[in-house]
Amino acid sequence: MGRLFVIQKHAASTLHYDFRLEVDGTLKSWAVPKGPSLNPAHKRLAVQVEDHDIKYADFEGQIGEGRYGAGQVIIWDRGTYEPIPVNEDCPIRTRLENGLLEFRLYGEKLKGKWRLVRIKGKERDWLLIKGTDKYASRTRDIVKEQPESVISGSGMPT
Ligand code: MN
């Protein structure tokens, strides 16, 4: 059974990618300043932010000026994920509490193995890292190569 994941590219005061995983009916969320990398050698900082309502996964549009996070949002990638191992004895929330979640993404852009690792001694700072598999690449730059929305095809000023 797949659970939802979404990555929203967000042109707020600084451009970032909001990486969200459905866990227990809510969206666990991390802001990734550089966005995901297909290169397993790249450790992308992912700062955990507040949980978002599951309905927010559909949001693409403009957050008005003066509001928190003002700026354009596009759905950069979306699909389902499953934890690795798929073992219901260890719930995803427990893995997150322990600071390590490995998972497989079934997105339109991102696929295969990934992991989130909390940086030792930090509460909110994690690293998002591609696993080594056939979807990994040391040469492709996925955020440059495919900047657009998977829903509307719209791009975004960078
Ligand atoms: Mn954001």
PDB file of C-alpha atoms and ligand atoms in Angstrom:
ATOM      1  CA  MET A   1       0.000   0.000   0.000  1.00  0.00           C
ATOM      2  CA  GLY A   2       1.526   3.234  -1.122  1.00  0.00           C
ATOM      3  CA  ARG A   3       1.458   6.388   0.902  1.00  0.00           C
ATOM      4  CA  LEU A   4       1.465   9.842  -0.635  1.00  0.00           C
ATOM      5  CA  PHE A   5       4.550  11.922  -1.146  1.00  0.00           C
ATOM      6  CA  VAL A   6       4.780  15.333  -2.736  1.00  0.00           C
ATOM      7  CA  ILE A   7       7.538  17.827  -3.406  1.00  0.00           C
ATOM      8  CA  GLN A   8       6.399  21.422  -3.772  1.00  0.00           C
ATOM      9  CA  LYS A   9       8.822  23.877  -5.292  1.00  0.00           C
ATOM     10  CA  HIS A  10       8.303  27.095  -3.420  1.00  0.00           C
ATOM     11  CA  ALA A  11       9.567  30.480  -4.536  1.00  0.00           C
ATOM     12  CA  ALA A  12       9.334  32.184  -1.131  1.00  0.00           C
ATOM     13  CA  SER A  13      11.930  34.756  -0.059  1.00  0.00           C
ATOM     14  CA  THR A  14      14.412  32.002  -0.923  1.00  0.00           C
ATOM     15  CA  LEU A  15      13.587  29.221  -3.371  1.00  0.00           C
ATOM     16  CA  HIS A  16      13.343  25.787  -1.772  1.00  0.00           C
ATOM     17  CA  TYR A  17      11.683  22.428  -2.200  1.00  0.00           C
ATOM     18  CA  ASP A  18       9.152  21.252   0.384  1.00  0.00           C
ATOM     19  CA  PHE A  19       9.474  17.501   0.685  1.00  0.00           C
ATOM     20  CA  ARG A  20       6.398  15.928   2.278  1.00  0.00           C
ATOM     21  CA  LEU A  21       5.582  12.360   3.279  1.00  0.00           C
ATOM     22  CA  GLU A  22       2.183  11.120   4.413  1.00  0.00           C
ATOM     23  CA  VAL A  23       2.595   9.662   7.902  1.00  0.00           C
ATOM     24  CA  ASP A  24      -0.412   8.782  10.075  1.00  0.00           C
ATOM     25  CA  GLY A  25      -2.752  10.957   8.016  1.00  0.00           C
ATOM     26  CA  THR A  26      -0.642  14.118   8.057  1.00  0.00           C
ATOM     27  CA  LEU A  27       2.194  15.437   5.897  1.00  0.00           C
ATOM     28  CA  LYS A  28       5.581  15.305   7.596  1.00  0.00           C
ATOM     29  CA  SER A  29       7.516  18.117   5.943  1.00  0.00           C
ATOM     30  CA  TRP A  30      11.096  19.165   5.284  1.00  0.00           C
ATOM     31  CA  ALA A  31      12.358  22.260   3.472  1.00  0.00           C
ATOM     32  CA  VAL A  32      15.216  21.324   1.150  1.00  0.00           C
ATOM     33  CA  PRO A  33      17.048  24.489   0.010  1.00  0.00           C
ATOM     34  CA  LYS A  34      18.902  22.887  -2.912  1.00  0.00           C
ATOM     35  CA  GLY A  35      16.264  20.312  -3.778  1.00  0.00           C
ATOM     36  CA  PRO A  36      16.874  16.592  -4.208  1.00  0.00           C
ATOM     37  CA  SER A  37      19.936  15.211  -5.982  1.00  0.00           C
ATOM     38  CA  LEU A  38      20.166  11.906  -7.834  1.00  0.00           C
ATOM     39  CA  ASN A  39      23.807  11.652  -6.798  1.00  0.00           C
ATOM     40  CA  PRO A  40      24.245   9.332  -3.784  1.00  0.00           C
ATOM     41  CA  ALA A  41      27.333  11.346  -2.808  1.00  0.00           C
ATOM     42  CA  HIS A  42      25.210  14.482  -2.285  1.00  0.00           C
ATOM     43  CA  LYS A  43      23.753  15.016   1.159  1.00  0.00           C
ATOM     44  CA  ARG A  44      21.030  17.606   0.809  1.00  0.00           C
ATOM     45  CA  LEU A  45      20.085  19.540   3.925  1.00  0.00           C
ATOM     46  CA  ALA A  46      16.406  19.001   4.768  1.00  0.00           C
ATOM     47  CA  VAL A  47      15.099  21.152   7.604  1.00  0.00           C
ATOM     48  CA  GLN A  48      12.039  19.676   9.240  1.00  0.00           C
ATOM     49  CA  VAL A  49       9.163  22.141   9.376  1.00  0.00           C
ATOM     50  CA  GLU A  50       5.656  21.911  10.787  1.00  0.00           C
ATOM     51  CA  ASP A  51       3.352  19.106   9.641  1.00  0.00           C
ATOM     52  CA  HIS A  52       0.937  20.098   6.905  1.00  0.00           C
ATOM     53  CA  ASP A  53      -2.649  19.010   6.363  1.00  0.00           C
ATOM     54  CA  ILE A  54      -2.929  16.186   3.845  1.00  0.00           C
ATOM     55  CA  LYS A  55      -5.092  18.439   1.641  1.00  0.00           C
ATOM     56  CA  TYR A  56      -2.117  20.732   1.129  1.00  0.00           C
ATOM     57  CA  ALA A  57      -0.576  18.069  -1.125  1.00  0.00           C
ATOM     58  CA  ASP A  58      -2.864  19.318  -3.926  1.00  0.00           C
ATOM     59  CA  PHE A  59      -1.892  22.957  -3.555  1.00  0.00           C
ATOM     60  CA  GLU A  60      -0.310  24.706  -6.466  1.00  0.00           C
ATOM     61  CA  GLY A  61      -0.597  28.450  -6.842  1.00  0.00           C
ATOM     62  CA  GLN A  62       0.263  31.743  -5.271  1.00  0.00           C
ATOM     63  CA  ILE A  63       0.592  32.453  -1.549  1.00  0.00           C
ATOM     64  CA  GLY A  64      -0.362  36.107  -1.271  1.00  0.00           C
ATOM     65  CA  GLU A  65       1.995  38.899  -0.283  1.00  0.00           C
ATOM     66  CA  GLY A  66       2.156  39.545   3.421  1.00  0.00           C
ATOM     67  CA  ARG A  67       1.298  35.927   4.231  1.00  0.00           C
ATOM     68  CA  TYR A  68       3.805  33.430   5.603  1.00  0.00           C
ATOM     69  CA  GLY A  69       5.700  31.813   2.724  1.00  0.00           C
ATOM     70  CA  ALA A  70       4.425  34.351   0.192  1.00  0.00           C
ATOM     71  CA  GLY A  71       5.325  33.336  -3.347  1.00  0.00           C
ATOM     72  CA  GLN A  72       4.555  30.762  -6.011  1.00  0.00           C
ATOM     73  CA  VAL A  73       4.177  27.044  -5.294  1.00  0.00           C
ATOM     74  CA  ILE A  74       4.239  24.293  -7.910  1.00  0.00           C
ATOM     75  CA  ILE A  75       3.913  20.559  -7.470  1.00  0.00           C
ATOM     76  CA  TRP A  76       7.371  19.554  -8.649  1.00  0.00           C
ATOM     77  CA  ASP A  77       6.862  15.835  -8.093  1.00  0.00           C
ATOM     78  CA  ARG A  78       4.215  13.580  -6.648  1.00  0.00           C
ATOM     79  CA  GLY A  79       3.540   9.897  -6.181  1.00  0.00           C
ATOM     80  CA  THR A  80       3.661   7.264  -3.502  1.00  0.00           C
ATOM     81  CA  TYR A  81       6.357   5.895  -1.233  1.00  0.00           C
ATOM     82  CA  GLU A  82       6.907   2.870   0.935  1.00  0.00           C
ATOM     83  CA  PRO A  83       9.284   2.440   3.836  1.00  0.00           C
ATOM     84  CA  ILE A  84      12.243   0.072   3.575  1.00  0.00           C
ATOM     85  CA  PRO A  85      11.850  -2.473   4.988  1.00  0.00           C
ATOM     86  CA  VAL A  86       8.075  -2.628   4.604  1.00  0.00           C
ATOM     87  CA  ASN A  87       7.675  -3.843   8.180  1.00  0.00           C
ATOM     88  CA  GLU A  88       4.591  -2.690   9.995  1.00  0.00           C
ATOM     89  CA  ASP A  89       6.151  -3.710  13.340  1.00  0.00           C
ATOM     90  CA  CYS A  90       8.251  -0.572  13.176  1.00  0.00           C
ATOM     91  CA  PRO A  91       5.931   2.336  12.336  1.00  0.00           C
ATOM     92  CA  ILE A  92       7.242   5.182  10.228  1.00  0.00           C
ATOM     93  CA  ARG A  93       6.799   7.649  13.090  1.00  0.00           C
ATOM     94  CA  THR A  94       9.114   5.491  15.220  1.00  0.00           C
ATOM     95  CA  ARG A  95      11.739   5.443  12.480  1.00  0.00           C
ATOM     96  CA  LEU A  96      11.514   9.229  12.306  1.00  0.00           C
ATOM     97  CA  GLU A  97      11.861   9.511  16.074  1.00  0.00           C
ATOM     98  CA  ASN A  98      14.971   7.354  15.753  1.00  0.00           C
ATOM     99  CA  GLY A  99      16.384   9.678  13.103  1.00  0.00           C
ATOM    100  CA  LEU A 100      16.511   7.350  10.099  1.00  0.00           C
ATOM    101  CA  LEU A 101      13.889   6.623   7.461  1.00  0.00           C
ATOM    102  CA  GLU A 102      14.702   4.671   4.323  1.00  0.00           C
ATOM    103  CA  PHE A 103      12.055   4.544   1.632  1.00  0.00           C
ATOM    104  CA  ARG A 104      11.299   3.884  -1.995  1.00  0.00           C
ATOM    105  CA  LEU A 105       9.746   6.637  -4.096  1.00  0.00           C
ATOM    106  CA  TYR A 106       7.344   6.044  -6.944  1.00  0.00           C
ATOM    107  CA  GLY A 107       7.187   9.555  -8.324  1.00  0.00           C
ATOM    108  CA  GLU A 108       7.159  10.932 -11.833  1.00  0.00           C
ATOM    109  CA  LYS A 109      10.670  12.353 -11.435  1.00  0.00           C
ATOM    110  CA  LEU A 110      12.087  10.658  -8.362  1.00  0.00           C
ATOM    111  CA  LYS A 111      12.197   6.899  -8.104  1.00  0.00           C
ATOM    112  CA  GLY A 112      14.009   4.206  -6.238  1.00  0.00           C
ATOM    113  CA  LYS A 113      15.715   4.240  -2.879  1.00  0.00           C
ATOM    114  CA  TRP A 114      16.163   7.354  -0.720  1.00  0.00           C
ATOM    115  CA  ARG A 115      16.785   8.049   2.926  1.00  0.00           C
ATOM    116  CA  LEU A 116      16.343  10.800   5.457  1.00  0.00           C
ATOM    117  CA  VAL A 117      18.962  10.872   8.195  1.00  0.00           C
ATOM    118  CA  ARG A 118      18.790  13.261  11.134  1.00  0.00           C
ATOM    119  CA  ILE A 119      22.077  14.998  11.837  1.00  0.00           C
ATOM    120  CA  LYS A 120      23.458  13.941  15.205  1.00  0.00           C
ATOM    121  CA  GLY A 121      22.756  16.435  17.955  1.00  0.00           C
ATOM    122  CA  LYS A 122      20.188  18.293  15.851  1.00  0.00           C
ATOM    123  CA  GLU A 123      16.459  18.298  16.257  1.00  0.00           C
ATOM    124  CA  ARG A 124      15.243  19.619  12.910  1.00  0.00           C
ATOM    125  CA  ASP A 125      18.210  19.219  10.568  1.00  0.00           C
ATOM    126  CA  TRP A 126      18.184  16.133   8.377  1.00  0.00           C
ATOM    127  CA  LEU A 127      19.950  15.002   5.224  1.00  0.00           C
ATOM    128  CA  LEU A 128      18.091  13.735   2.157  1.00  0.00           C
ATOM    129  CA  ILE A 129      20.242  11.235   0.276  1.00  0.00           C
ATOM    130  CA  LYS A 130      19.689   9.133  -2.845  1.00  0.00           C
ATOM    131  CA  GLY A 131      20.321   5.405  -2.428  1.00  0.00           C
ATOM    132  CA  THR A 132      22.536   3.595  -4.881  1.00  0.00           C
ATOM    133  CA  ASP A 133      20.376   1.918  -7.506  1.00  0.00           C
ATOM    134  CA  LYS A 134      19.558   2.172 -11.207  1.00  0.00           C
ATOM    135  CA  TYR A 135      17.802   5.528 -10.660  1.00  0.00           C
ATOM    136  CA  ALA A 136      20.896   7.162  -9.181  1.00  0.00           C
ATOM    137  CA  SER A 137      23.037   9.402 -11.378  1.00  0.00           C
ATOM    138  CA  ARG A 138      26.269  11.230 -10.742  1.00  0.00           C
ATOM    139  CA  THR A 139      25.843  13.439 -13.810  1.00  0.00           C
ATOM    140  CA  ARG A 140      22.193  14.413 -14.123  1.00  0.00           C
ATOM    141  CA  ASP A 141      20.929  17.533 -12.356  1.00  0.00           C
ATOM    142  CA  ILE A 142      17.258  16.705 -11.930  1.00  0.00           C
ATOM    143  CA  VAL A 143      16.142  20.078 -10.542  1.00  0.00           C
ATOM    144  CA  LYS A 144      17.693  21.924 -13.517  1.00  0.00           C
ATOM    145  CA  GLU A 145      16.702  19.296 -16.057  1.00  0.00           C
ATOM    146  CA  GLN A 146      13.049  19.111 -15.018  1.00  0.00           C
ATOM    147  CA  PRO A 147      12.103  22.406 -13.357  1.00  0.00           C
ATOM    148  CA  GLU A 148       8.390  22.272 -14.154  1.00  0.00           C
ATOM    149  CA  SER A 149       5.199  21.193 -12.396  1.00  0.00           C
ATOM    150  CA  VAL A 150       4.071  17.604 -12.900  1.00  0.00           C
ATOM    151  CA  ILE A 151       0.457  18.815 -12.684  1.00  0.00           C
ATOM    152  CA  SER A 152       0.238  21.901 -14.876  1.00  0.00           C
ATOM    153  CA  GLY A 153       3.578  21.870 -16.658  1.00  0.00           C
ATOM    154  CA  SER A 154       4.108  25.420 -15.460  1.00  0.00           C
ATOM    155  CA  GLY A 155       7.590  26.586 -14.650  1.00  0.00           C
ATOM    156  CA  MET A 156       8.653  29.191 -12.183  1.00  0.00           C
ATOM    157  CA  PRO A 157      10.973  32.156 -12.223  1.00  0.00           C
ATOM    158  CA  THR A 158      14.175  31.234 -10.391  1.00  0.00           C
TER     159      THR A 158
HETATM  160 MN    MN B   1       7.939  26.216   1.752  1.00  0.00          MN
END
